[in-house]
């Protein structure tokens, strides 16, 4: 599931990107490169009424001398794992709040 989630994020984040977007394993030294921005996807899965619910948020991380990067990223979201289209939509919304090259979405989305 982790690899699938990372690939989904990479695919959506790379759309319209002005720089290369890649997935890297934890511990890869490229994550700490001064020109790199890492997207941290904090996620947890819980069983809910016979389904699995993925709760997540996305935030950027960049190594800097003062370590004063953004503390918060996208608003937290939750989506059923059995609905790939809803998962991609939720990831798209989160990345639109986080990445400057992603188109901003108009207004809040209705609760589902």
PDB file of N, CA and C in Angstrom:
ATOM      1  N   UNK A   1       0.817  -1.189   0.000  1.00  0.00           N
ATOM      2  CA  UNK A   1       0.000   0.000   0.000  1.00  0.00           C
ATOM      3  C   UNK A   1       0.862   1.254   0.000  1.00  0.00           C
ATOM      4  N   UNK A   2       1.978   1.237   0.733  1.00  0.00           N
ATOM      5  CA  UNK A   2       2.856   2.400   0.808  1.00  0.00           C
ATOM      6  C   UNK A   2       3.402   2.757  -0.576  1.00  0.00           C
ATOM      7  N   UNK A   3       3.868   1.763  -1.309  1.00  0.00           N
ATOM      8  CA  UNK A   3       4.419   2.011  -2.643  1.00  0.00           C
ATOM      9  C   UNK A   3       3.347   2.551  -3.581  1.00  0.00           C
ATOM     10  N   UNK A   4       2.133   2.019  -3.502  1.00  0.00           N
ATOM     11  CA  UNK A   4       1.038   2.484  -4.343  1.00  0.00           C
ATOM     12  C   UNK A   4       0.701   3.939  -4.018  1.00  0.00           C
ATOM     13  N   UNK A   5       0.625   4.276  -2.743  1.00  0.00           N
ATOM     14  CA  UNK A   5       0.311   5.647  -2.339  1.00  0.00           C
ATOM     15  C   UNK A   5       1.400   6.606  -2.824  1.00  0.00           C
ATOM     16  N   UNK A   6       2.658   6.239  -2.644  1.00  0.00           N
ATOM     17  CA  UNK A   6       3.774   7.084  -3.094  1.00  0.00           C
ATOM     18  C   UNK A   6       3.731   7.286  -4.608  1.00  0.00           C
ATOM     19  N   UNK A   7       3.426   6.237  -5.351  1.00  0.00           N
ATOM     20  CA  UNK A   7       3.362   6.360  -6.806  1.00  0.00           C
ATOM     21  C   UNK A   7       2.197   7.248  -7.235  1.00  0.00           C
ATOM     22  N   UNK A   8       1.064   7.138  -6.554  1.00  0.00           N
ATOM     23  CA  UNK A   8      -0.079   8.012  -6.854  1.00  0.00           C
ATOM     24  C   UNK A   8       0.297   9.474  -6.620  1.00  0.00           C
ATOM     25  N   UNK A   9       0.946   9.749  -5.493  1.00  0.00           N
ATOM     26  CA  UNK A   9       1.366  11.118  -5.172  1.00  0.00           C
ATOM     27  C   UNK A   9       2.366  11.604  -6.215  1.00  0.00           C
ATOM     28  N   UNK A  10       3.339  10.781  -6.572  1.00  0.00           N
ATOM     29  CA  UNK A  10       4.344  11.171  -7.571  1.00  0.00           C
ATOM     30  C   UNK A  10       3.692  11.496  -8.908  1.00  0.00           C
ATOM     31  N   UNK A  11       2.772  10.652  -9.334  1.00  0.00           N
ATOM     32  CA  UNK A  11       2.114  10.847 -10.623  1.00  0.00           C
ATOM     33  C   UNK A  11       1.337  12.159 -10.656  1.00  0.00           C
ATOM     34  N   UNK A  12       0.572  12.428  -9.612  1.00  0.00           N
ATOM     35  CA  UNK A  12      -0.225  13.664  -9.565  1.00  0.00           C
ATOM     36  C   UNK A  12       0.680  14.881  -9.409  1.00  0.00           C
ATOM     37  N   UNK A  13       1.676  14.790  -8.539  1.00  0.00           N
ATOM     38  CA  UNK A  13       2.584  15.917  -8.299  1.00  0.00           C
ATOM     39  C   UNK A  13       3.383  16.273  -9.542  1.00  0.00           C
ATOM     40  N   UNK A  14       3.687  15.305 -10.386  1.00  0.00           N
ATOM     41  CA  UNK A  14       4.516  15.568 -11.565  1.00  0.00           C
ATOM     42  C   UNK A  14       3.746  16.264 -12.678  1.00  0.00           C
ATOM     43  N   UNK A  15       2.424  16.244 -12.623  1.00  0.00           N
ATOM     44  CA  UNK A  15       1.628  16.892 -13.670  1.00  0.00           C
ATOM     45  C   UNK A  15       1.840  18.405 -13.610  1.00  0.00           C
ATOM     46  N   UNK A  16       2.452  18.956 -14.635  1.00  0.00           N
ATOM     47  CA  UNK A  16       2.714  20.387 -14.695  1.00  0.00           C
ATOM     48  C   UNK A  16       3.926  20.842 -13.899  1.00  0.00           C
ATOM     49  N   UNK A  17       4.679  19.890 -13.362  1.00  0.00           N
ATOM     50  CA  UNK A  17       5.838  20.236 -12.528  1.00  0.00           C
ATOM     51  C   UNK A  17       6.911  20.930 -13.351  1.00  0.00           C
ATOM     52  N   UNK A  18       7.577  21.868 -12.718  1.00  0.00           N
ATOM     53  CA  UNK A  18       8.664  22.595 -13.366  1.00  0.00           C
ATOM     54  C   UNK A  18      10.014  21.970 -13.042  1.00  0.00           C
ATOM     55  N   UNK A  19       9.984  20.843 -12.363  1.00  0.00           N
ATOM     56  CA  UNK A  19      11.195  20.135 -11.972  1.00  0.00           C
ATOM     57  C   UNK A  19      10.902  18.640 -11.931  1.00  0.00           C
ATOM     58  N   UNK A  20      11.923  17.793 -11.919  1.00  0.00           N
ATOM     59  CA  UNK A  20      11.675  16.347 -11.830  1.00  0.00           C
ATOM     60  C   UNK A  20      11.007  15.985 -10.495  1.00  0.00           C
ATOM     61  N   UNK A  21      10.110  15.031 -10.559  1.00  0.00           N
ATOM     62  CA  UNK A  21       9.436  14.524  -9.363  1.00  0.00           C
ATOM     63  C   UNK A  21       9.689  13.021  -9.316  1.00  0.00           C
ATOM     64  N   UNK A  22      10.221  12.539  -8.199  1.00  0.00           N
ATOM     65  CA  UNK A  22      10.565  11.120  -8.074  1.00  0.00           C
ATOM     66  C   UNK A  22      10.225  10.625  -6.678  1.00  0.00           C
ATOM     67  N   UNK A  23      10.037   9.332  -6.557  1.00  0.00           N
ATOM     68  CA  UNK A  23       9.895   8.730  -5.231  1.00  0.00           C
ATOM     69  C   UNK A  23      11.267   8.218  -4.808  1.00  0.00           C
ATOM     70  N   UNK A  24      11.564   8.393  -3.544  1.00  0.00           N
ATOM     71  CA  UNK A  24      12.842   7.954  -2.994  1.00  0.00           C
ATOM     72  C   UNK A  24      12.590   7.151  -1.726  1.00  0.00           C
ATOM     73  N   UNK A  25      13.403   6.156  -1.473  1.00  0.00           N
ATOM     74  CA  UNK A  25      13.241   5.397  -0.230  1.00  0.00           C
ATOM     75  C   UNK A  25      13.717   6.214   0.970  1.00  0.00           C
ATOM     76  N   UNK A  26      13.168   5.923   2.120  1.00  0.00           N
ATOM     77  CA  UNK A  26      13.615   6.572   3.355  1.00  0.00           C
ATOM     78  C   UNK A  26      15.103   6.313   3.511  1.00  0.00           C
ATOM     79  N   UNK A  27      15.831   7.364   3.863  1.00  0.00           N
ATOM     80  CA  UNK A  27      17.266   7.234   4.049  1.00  0.00           C
ATOM     81  C   UNK A  27      18.086   7.581   2.824  1.00  0.00           C
ATOM     82  N   UNK A  28      17.430   7.804   1.694  1.00  0.00           N
ATOM     83  CA  UNK A  28      18.164   8.179   0.488  1.00  0.00           C
ATOM     84  C   UNK A  28      18.789   9.556   0.703  1.00  0.00           C
ATOM     85  N   UNK A  29      20.084   9.717   0.472  1.00  0.00           N
ATOM     86  CA  UNK A  29      20.744  10.997   0.706  1.00  0.00           C
ATOM     87  C   UNK A  29      20.202  12.140  -0.152  1.00  0.00           C
ATOM     88  N   UNK A  30      19.548  11.834  -1.272  1.00  0.00           N
ATOM     89  CA  UNK A  30      18.988  12.882  -2.127  1.00  0.00           C
ATOM     90  C   UNK A  30      17.907  13.682  -1.410  1.00  0.00           C
ATOM     91  N   UNK A  31      17.270  13.089  -0.412  1.00  0.00           N
ATOM     92  CA  UNK A  31      16.233  13.791   0.358  1.00  0.00           C
ATOM     93  C   UNK A  31      16.812  15.009   1.061  1.00  0.00           C
ATOM     94  N   UNK A  32      18.074  14.932   1.449  1.00  0.00           N
ATOM     95  CA  UNK A  32      18.712  16.019   2.188  1.00  0.00           C
ATOM     96  C   UNK A  32      19.448  17.004   1.292  1.00  0.00           C
ATOM     97  N   UNK A  33      19.390  16.819  -0.016  1.00  0.00           N
ATOM     98  CA  UNK A  33      20.068  17.734  -0.932  1.00  0.00           C
ATOM     99  C   UNK A  33      19.462  19.130  -0.818  1.00  0.00           C
ATOM    100  N   UNK A  34      20.318  20.150  -0.907  1.00  0.00           N
ATOM    101  CA  UNK A  34      19.854  21.529  -0.719  1.00  0.00           C
ATOM    102  C   UNK A  34      18.845  21.961  -1.778  1.00  0.00           C
ATOM    103  N   UNK A  35      18.886  21.366  -2.961  1.00  0.00           N
ATOM    104  CA  UNK A  35      17.947  21.758  -4.012  1.00  0.00           C
ATOM    105  C   UNK A  35      16.671  20.909  -4.017  1.00  0.00           C
ATOM    106  N   UNK A  36      16.547  19.979  -3.099  1.00  0.00           N
ATOM    107  CA  UNK A  36      15.390  19.073  -3.068  1.00  0.00           C
ATOM    108  C   UNK A  36      14.296  19.584  -2.134  1.00  0.00           C
ATOM    109  N   UNK A  37      13.066  19.333  -2.534  1.00  0.00           N
ATOM    110  CA  UNK A  37      11.910  19.527  -1.665  1.00  0.00           C
ATOM    111  C   UNK A  37      11.251  18.161  -1.554  1.00  0.00           C
ATOM    112  N   UNK A  38      11.044  17.711  -0.343  1.00  0.00           N
ATOM    113  CA  UNK A  38      10.441  16.404  -0.094  1.00  0.00           C
ATOM    114  C   UNK A  38       8.992  16.601   0.321  1.00  0.00           C
ATOM    115  N   UNK A  39       8.106  15.824  -0.258  1.00  0.00           N
ATOM    116  CA  UNK A  39       6.712  15.828   0.178  1.00  0.00           C
ATOM    117  C   UNK A  39       6.540  14.716   1.205  1.00  0.00           C
ATOM    118  N   UNK A  40       6.181  15.106   2.389  1.00  0.00           N
ATOM    119  CA  UNK A  40       5.910  14.129   3.438  1.00  0.00           C
ATOM    120  C   UNK A  40       4.415  13.833   3.433  1.00  0.00           C
ATOM    121  N   UNK A  41       4.081  12.577   3.241  1.00  0.00           N
ATOM    122  CA  UNK A  41       2.683  12.156   3.264  1.00  0.00           C
ATOM    123  C   UNK A  41       2.494  11.391   4.568  1.00  0.00           C
ATOM    124  N   UNK A  42       1.806  12.022   5.494  1.00  0.00           N
ATOM    125  CA  UNK A  42       1.517  11.383   6.776  1.00  0.00           C
ATOM    126  C   UNK A  42       0.158  10.714   6.630  1.00  0.00           C
ATOM    127  N   UNK A  43       0.123   9.402   6.795  1.00  0.00           N
ATOM    128  CA  UNK A  43      -1.112   8.667   6.550  1.00  0.00           C
ATOM    129  C   UNK A  43      -1.301   7.563   7.579  1.00  0.00           C
ATOM    130  N   UNK A  44      -2.558   7.260   7.835  1.00  0.00           N
ATOM    131  CA  UNK A  44      -2.887   6.104   8.666  1.00  0.00           C
ATOM    132  C   UNK A  44      -4.154   5.462   8.109  1.00  0.00           C
ATOM    133  N   UNK A  45      -4.270   4.167   8.337  1.00  0.00           N
ATOM    134  CA  UNK A  45      -5.415   3.414   7.834  1.00  0.00           C
ATOM    135  C   UNK A  45      -6.163   2.825   9.019  1.00  0.00           C
ATOM    136  N   UNK A  46      -7.481   2.959   8.978  1.00  0.00           N
ATOM    137  CA  UNK A  46      -8.323   2.408  10.037  1.00  0.00           C
ATOM    138  C   UNK A  46      -9.491   1.661   9.410  1.00  0.00           C
ATOM    139  N   UNK A  47      -9.876   0.542  10.001  1.00  0.00           N
ATOM    140  CA  UNK A  47     -11.082  -0.124   9.504  1.00  0.00           C
ATOM    141  C   UNK A  47     -12.326   0.656   9.954  1.00  0.00           C
ATOM    142  N   UNK A  48     -13.234   0.880   9.013  1.00  0.00           N
ATOM    143  CA  UNK A  48     -14.473   1.594   9.313  1.00  0.00           C
ATOM    144  C   UNK A  48     -15.599   0.901   8.561  1.00  0.00           C
ATOM    145  N   UNK A  49     -16.545   0.401   9.274  1.00  0.00           N
ATOM    146  CA  UNK A  49     -17.725  -0.272   8.721  1.00  0.00           C
ATOM    147  C   UNK A  49     -17.417  -1.146   7.506  1.00  0.00           C
ATOM    148  N   UNK A  50     -16.520  -2.081   7.680  1.00  0.00           N
ATOM    149  CA  UNK A  50     -16.202  -3.038   6.636  1.00  0.00           C
ATOM    150  C   UNK A  50     -15.298  -2.513   5.537  1.00  0.00           C
ATOM    151  N   UNK A  51     -14.811  -1.314   5.687  1.00  0.00           N
ATOM    152  CA  UNK A  51     -13.919  -0.726   4.688  1.00  0.00           C
ATOM    153  C   UNK A  51     -12.650  -0.267   5.393  1.00  0.00           C
ATOM    154  N   UNK A  52     -11.678   0.178   4.631  1.00  0.00           N
ATOM    155  CA  UNK A  52     -10.474   0.770   5.214  1.00  0.00           C
ATOM    156  C   UNK A  52     -10.463   2.246   4.855  1.00  0.00           C
ATOM    157  N   UNK A  53     -10.323   3.088   5.856  1.00  0.00           N
ATOM    158  CA  UNK A  53     -10.311   4.527   5.676  1.00  0.00           C
ATOM    159  C   UNK A  53      -8.880   5.028   5.788  1.00  0.00           C
ATOM    160  N   UNK A  54      -8.433   5.757   4.772  1.00  0.00           N
ATOM    161  CA  UNK A  54      -7.098   6.355   4.771  1.00  0.00           C
ATOM    162  C   UNK A  54      -7.241   7.813   5.182  1.00  0.00           C
ATOM    163  N   UNK A  55      -6.618   8.181   6.277  1.00  0.00           N
ATOM    164  CA  UNK A  55      -6.561   9.574   6.706  1.00  0.00           C
ATOM    165  C   UNK A  55      -5.150  10.061   6.419  1.00  0.00           C
ATOM    166  N   UNK A  56      -5.025  11.243   5.781  1.00  0.00           N
ATOM    167  CA  UNK A  56      -3.694  11.702   5.399  1.00  0.00           C
ATOM    168  C   UNK A  56      -3.620  13.217   5.321  1.00  0.00           C
ATOM    169  N   UNK A  57      -2.399  13.700   5.310  1.00  0.00           N
ATOM    170  CA  UNK A  57      -2.080  15.085   4.995  1.00  0.00           C
ATOM    171  C   UNK A  57      -0.739  15.085   4.272  1.00  0.00           C
ATOM    172  N   UNK A  58      -0.478  16.137   3.524  1.00  0.00           N
ATOM    173  CA  UNK A  58       0.760  16.273   2.765  1.00  0.00           C
ATOM    174  C   UNK A  58       1.415  17.582   3.171  1.00  0.00           C
ATOM    175  N   UNK A  59       2.722  17.533   3.417  1.00  0.00           N
ATOM    176  CA  UNK A  59       3.433  18.787   3.684  1.00  0.00           C
ATOM    177  C   UNK A  59       4.815  18.730   3.072  1.00  0.00           C
ATOM    178  N   UNK A  60       5.287  19.883   2.620  1.00  0.00           N
ATOM    179  CA  UNK A  60       6.630  19.931   2.054  1.00  0.00           C
ATOM    180  C   UNK A  60       7.683  20.019   3.147  1.00  0.00           C
ATOM    181  N   UNK A  61       8.849  19.496   2.867  1.00  0.00           N
ATOM    182  CA  UNK A  61       9.988  19.592   3.784  1.00  0.00           C
ATOM    183  C   UNK A  61      11.217  19.918   2.950  1.00  0.00           C
ATOM    184  N   UNK A  62      11.976  20.882   3.408  1.00  0.00           N
ATOM    185  CA  UNK A  62      13.212  21.251   2.711  1.00  0.00           C
ATOM    186  C   UNK A  62      14.277  21.540   3.750  1.00  0.00           C
ATOM    187  N   UNK A  63      15.431  20.956   3.573  1.00  0.00           N
ATOM    188  CA  UNK A  63      16.544  21.210   4.473  1.00  0.00           C
ATOM    189  C   UNK A  63      16.998  22.646   4.251  1.00  0.00           C
ATOM    190  N   UNK A  64      17.087  23.393   5.347  1.00  0.00           N
ATOM    191  CA  UNK A  64      17.577  24.765   5.255  1.00  0.00           C
ATOM    192  C   UNK A  64      18.422  25.058   6.485  1.00  0.00           C
ATOM    193  N   UNK A  65      19.210  26.098   6.400  1.00  0.00           N
ATOM    194  CA  UNK A  65      20.110  26.452   7.497  1.00  0.00           C
ATOM    195  C   UNK A  65      19.338  26.778   8.770  1.00  0.00           C
ATOM    196  N   UNK A  66      18.211  27.453   8.634  1.00  0.00           N
ATOM    197  CA  UNK A  66      17.472  27.856   9.834  1.00  0.00           C
ATOM    198  C   UNK A  66      16.332  26.903  10.198  1.00  0.00           C
ATOM    199  N   UNK A  67      16.077  25.906   9.344  1.00  0.00           N
ATOM    200  CA  UNK A  67      15.022  24.911   9.584  1.00  0.00           C
ATOM    201  C   UNK A  67      13.669  25.574   9.859  1.00  0.00           C
ATOM    202  N   UNK A  68      13.387  26.663   9.162  1.00  0.00           N
ATOM    203  CA  UNK A  68      12.134  27.386   9.389  1.00  0.00           C
ATOM    204  C   UNK A  68      11.114  27.110   8.294  1.00  0.00           C
ATOM    205  N   UNK A  69      11.163  25.946   7.712  1.00  0.00           N
ATOM    206  CA  UNK A  69      10.232  25.587   6.660  1.00  0.00           C
ATOM    207  C   UNK A  69       8.798  25.544   7.169  1.00  0.00           C
ATOM    208  N   UNK A  70       7.854  25.314   6.275  1.00  0.00           N
ATOM    209  CA  UNK A  70       6.447  25.304   6.691  1.00  0.00           C
ATOM    210  C   UNK A  70       6.158  24.188   7.687  1.00  0.00           C
ATOM    211  N   UNK A  71       5.373  24.520   8.673  1.00  0.00           N
ATOM    212  CA  UNK A  71       4.999  23.538   9.686  1.00  0.00           C
ATOM    213  C   UNK A  71       3.780  22.750   9.231  1.00  0.00           C
ATOM    214  N   UNK A  72       2.865  23.402   8.543  1.00  0.00           N
ATOM    215  CA  UNK A  72       1.636  22.744   8.090  1.00  0.00           C
ATOM    216  C   UNK A  72       1.610  22.657   6.579  1.00  0.00           C
ATOM    217  N   UNK A  73       0.884  21.690   6.085  1.00  0.00           N
ATOM    218  CA  UNK A  73       0.712  21.532   4.648  1.00  0.00           C
ATOM    219  C   UNK A  73      -0.762  21.540   4.325  1.00  0.00           C
ATOM    220  N   UNK A  74      -1.206  20.517   3.643  1.00  0.00           N
ATOM    221  CA  UNK A  74      -2.610  20.439   3.246  1.00  0.00           C
ATOM    222  C   UNK A  74      -3.497  20.127   4.443  1.00  0.00           C
ATOM    223  N   UNK A  75      -4.761  20.441   4.276  1.00  0.00           N
ATOM    224  CA  UNK A  75      -5.747  20.081   5.299  1.00  0.00           C
ATOM    225  C   UNK A  75      -5.847  18.556   5.361  1.00  0.00           C
ATOM    226  N   UNK A  76      -6.058  18.006   6.533  1.00  0.00           N
ATOM    227  CA  UNK A  76      -6.226  16.547   6.632  1.00  0.00           C
ATOM    228  C   UNK A  76      -7.446  16.084   5.840  1.00  0.00           C
ATOM    229  N   UNK A  77      -7.341  14.907   5.289  1.00  0.00           N
ATOM    230  CA  UNK A  77      -8.435  14.316   4.522  1.00  0.00           C
ATOM    231  C   UNK A  77      -8.580  12.856   4.902  1.00  0.00           C
ATOM    232  N   UNK A  78      -9.760  12.315   4.626  1.00  0.00           N
ATOM    233  CA  UNK A  78     -10.009  10.892   4.843  1.00  0.00           C
ATOM    234  C   UNK A  78     -10.802  10.374   3.650  1.00  0.00           C
ATOM    235  N   UNK A  79     -10.425   9.195   3.177  1.00  0.00           N
ATOM    236  CA  UNK A  79     -11.072   8.634   1.994  1.00  0.00           C
ATOM    237  C   UNK A  79     -11.050   7.112   2.096  1.00  0.00           C
ATOM    238  N   UNK A  80     -12.088   6.478   1.556  1.00  0.00           N
ATOM    239  CA  UNK A  80     -12.162   5.016   1.545  1.00  0.00           C
ATOM    240  C   UNK A  80     -11.107   4.457   0.608  1.00  0.00           C
ATOM    241  N   UNK A  81     -10.374   3.466   1.070  1.00  0.00           N
ATOM    242  CA  UNK A  81      -9.309   2.849   0.275  1.00  0.00           C
ATOM    243  C   UNK A  81      -9.859   2.067  -0.920  1.00  0.00           C
ATOM    244  N   UNK A  82     -11.116   1.670  -0.867  1.00  0.00           N
ATOM    245  CA  UNK A  82     -11.695   0.861  -1.944  1.00  0.00           C
ATOM    246  C   UNK A  82     -12.174   1.699  -3.122  1.00  0.00           C
ATOM    247  N   UNK A  83     -12.012   3.021  -3.055  1.00  0.00           N
ATOM    248  CA  UNK A  83     -12.460   3.902  -4.122  1.00  0.00           C
ATOM    249  C   UNK A  83     -11.256   4.640  -4.705  1.00  0.00           C
ATOM    250  N   UNK A  84     -10.571   4.044  -5.697  1.00  0.00           N
ATOM    251  CA  UNK A  84      -9.364   4.652  -6.255  1.00  0.00           C
ATOM    252  C   UNK A  84      -9.592   6.053  -6.824  1.00  0.00           C
ATOM    253  N   UNK A  85     -10.748   6.297  -7.429  1.00  0.00           N
ATOM    254  CA  UNK A  85     -11.029   7.621  -8.000  1.00  0.00           C
ATOM    255  C   UNK A  85     -11.136   8.664  -6.890  1.00  0.00           C
ATOM    256  N   UNK A  86     -11.793   8.318  -5.789  1.00  0.00           N
ATOM    257  CA  UNK A  86     -11.911   9.250  -4.658  1.00  0.00           C
ATOM    258  C   UNK A  86     -10.550   9.497  -4.018  1.00  0.00           C
ATOM    259  N   UNK A  87      -9.719   8.466  -3.956  1.00  0.00           N
ATOM    260  CA  UNK A  87      -8.376   8.626  -3.407  1.00  0.00           C
ATOM    261  C   UNK A  87      -7.561   9.579  -4.276  1.00  0.00           C
ATOM    262  N   UNK A  88      -7.597   9.396  -5.593  1.00  0.00           N
ATOM    263  CA  UNK A  88      -6.869  10.295  -6.490  1.00  0.00           C
ATOM    264  C   UNK A  88      -7.396  11.729  -6.385  1.00  0.00           C
ATOM    265  N   UNK A  89      -8.693  11.882  -6.252  1.00  0.00           N
ATOM    266  CA  UNK A  89      -9.274  13.228  -6.111  1.00  0.00           C
ATOM    267  C   UNK A  89      -8.803  13.887  -4.807  1.00  0.00           C
ATOM    268  N   UNK A  90      -8.803  13.131  -3.722  1.00  0.00           N
ATOM    269  CA  UNK A  90      -8.350  13.679  -2.441  1.00  0.00           C
ATOM    270  C   UNK A  90      -6.866  14.047  -2.492  1.00  0.00           C
ATOM    271  N   UNK A  91      -6.055  13.199  -3.123  1.00  0.00           N
ATOM    272  CA  UNK A  91      -4.627  13.506  -3.275  1.00  0.00           C
ATOM    273  C   UNK A  91      -4.431  14.742  -4.152  1.00  0.00           C
ATOM    274  N   UNK A  92      -5.206  14.855  -5.220  1.00  0.00           N
ATOM    275  CA  UNK A  92      -5.128  16.019  -6.101  1.00  0.00           C
ATOM    276  C   UNK A  92      -5.452  17.291  -5.334  1.00  0.00           C
ATOM    277  N   UNK A  93      -6.498  17.259  -4.527  1.00  0.00           N
ATOM    278  CA  UNK A  93      -6.869  18.427  -3.725  1.00  0.00           C
ATOM    279  C   UNK A  93      -5.757  18.795  -2.749  1.00  0.00           C
ATOM    280  N   UNK A  94      -5.203  17.804  -2.078  1.00  0.00           N
ATOM    281  CA  UNK A  94      -4.139  18.067  -1.107  1.00  0.00           C
ATOM    282  C   UNK A  94      -2.900  18.643  -1.795  1.00  0.00           C
ATOM    283  N   UNK A  95      -2.537  18.091  -2.937  1.00  0.00           N
ATOM    284  CA  UNK A  95      -1.365  18.587  -3.650  1.00  0.00           C
ATOM    285  C   UNK A  95      -1.609  19.975  -4.240  1.00  0.00           C
ATOM    286  N   UNK A  96      -2.857  20.298  -4.571  1.00  0.00           N
ATOM    287  CA  UNK A  96      -3.178  21.640  -5.063  1.00  0.00           C
ATOM    288  C   UNK A  96      -3.019  22.681  -3.963  1.00  0.00           C
ATOM    289  N   UNK A  97      -3.149  22.277  -2.723  1.00  0.00           N
ATOM    290  CA  UNK A  97      -2.927  23.182  -1.589  1.00  0.00           C
ATOM    291  C   UNK A  97      -1.442  23.312  -1.258  1.00  0.00           C
ATOM    292  N   UNK A  98      -0.641  22.374  -1.719  1.00  0.00           N
ATOM    293  CA  UNK A  98       0.753  22.261  -1.291  1.00  0.00           C
ATOM    294  C   UNK A  98       1.755  22.715  -2.345  1.00  0.00           C
ATOM    295  N   UNK A  99       1.497  22.415  -3.597  1.00  0.00           N
ATOM    296  CA  UNK A  99       2.481  22.656  -4.663  1.00  0.00           C
ATOM    297  C   UNK A  99       2.115  23.884  -5.497  1.00  0.00           C
ATOM    298  N   UNK A 100       3.062  24.780  -5.729  1.00  0.00           N
ATOM    299  CA  UNK A 100       2.739  26.017  -6.446  1.00  0.00           C
ATOM    300  C   UNK A 100       2.361  25.813  -7.912  1.00  0.00           C
ATOM    301  N   UNK A 101       2.768  24.716  -8.549  1.00  0.00           N
ATOM    302  CA  UNK A 101       2.440  24.524  -9.956  1.00  0.00           C
ATOM    303  C   UNK A 101       1.128  23.787 -10.171  1.00  0.00           C
ATOM    304  N   UNK A 102       0.533  23.289  -9.101  1.00  0.00           N
ATOM    305  CA  UNK A 102      -0.759  22.615  -9.243  1.00  0.00           C
ATOM    306  C   UNK A 102      -1.866  23.668  -9.264  1.00  0.00           C
ATOM    307  N   UNK A 103      -2.876  23.512 -10.136  1.00  0.00           N
ATOM    308  CA  UNK A 103      -3.961  24.497 -10.175  1.00  0.00           C
ATOM    309  C   UNK A 103      -4.724  24.511  -8.848  1.00  0.00           C
ATOM    310  N   UNK A 104      -5.031  25.703  -8.394  1.00  0.00           N
ATOM    311  CA  UNK A 104      -5.804  25.846  -7.163  1.00  0.00           C
ATOM    312  C   UNK A 104      -7.258  25.500  -7.448  1.00  0.00           C
ATOM    313  N   UNK A 105      -7.895  24.818  -6.524  1.00  0.00           N
ATOM    314  CA  UNK A 105      -9.286  24.411  -6.695  1.00  0.00           C
ATOM    315  C   UNK A 105     -10.205  25.498  -6.157  1.00  0.00           C
ATOM    316  N   UNK A 106     -11.365  25.626  -6.748  1.00  0.00           N
ATOM    317  CA  UNK A 106     -12.304  26.669  -6.348  1.00  0.00           C
ATOM    318  C   UNK A 106     -13.108  26.265  -5.130  1.00  0.00           C
ATOM    319  N   UNK A 107     -12.896  26.951  -4.018  1.00  0.00           N
ATOM    320  CA  UNK A 107     -13.720  26.779  -2.827  1.00  0.00           C
ATOM    321  C   UNK A 107     -13.633  25.414  -2.200  1.00  0.00           C
ATOM    322  N   UNK A 108     -14.314  25.278  -1.078  1.00  0.00           N
ATOM    323  CA  UNK A 108     -14.304  23.981  -0.375  1.00  0.00           C
ATOM    324  C   UNK A 108     -15.122  22.942  -1.124  1.00  0.00           C
ATOM    325  N   UNK A 109     -14.719  21.722  -0.989  1.00  0.00           N
ATOM    326  CA  UNK A 109     -15.456  20.612  -1.599  1.00  0.00           C
ATOM    327  C   UNK A 109     -16.518  20.134  -0.602  1.00  0.00           C
ATOM    328  N   UNK A 110     -17.655  19.651  -1.110  1.00  0.00           N
ATOM    329  CA  UNK A 110     -18.676  19.136  -0.198  1.00  0.00           C
ATOM    330  C   UNK A 110     -18.185  17.885   0.523  1.00  0.00           C
ATOM    331  N   UNK A 111     -18.657  17.707   1.748  1.00  0.00           N
ATOM    332  CA  UNK A 111     -18.312  16.489   2.495  1.00  0.00           C
ATOM    333  C   UNK A 111     -19.005  15.315   1.837  1.00  0.00           C
ATOM    334  N   UNK A 112     -18.289  14.191   1.819  1.00  0.00           N
ATOM    335  CA  UNK A 112     -18.871  12.999   1.200  1.00  0.00           C
ATOM    336  C   UNK A 112     -18.950  11.884   2.190  1.00  0.00           C
TER     337      UNK A 112
END
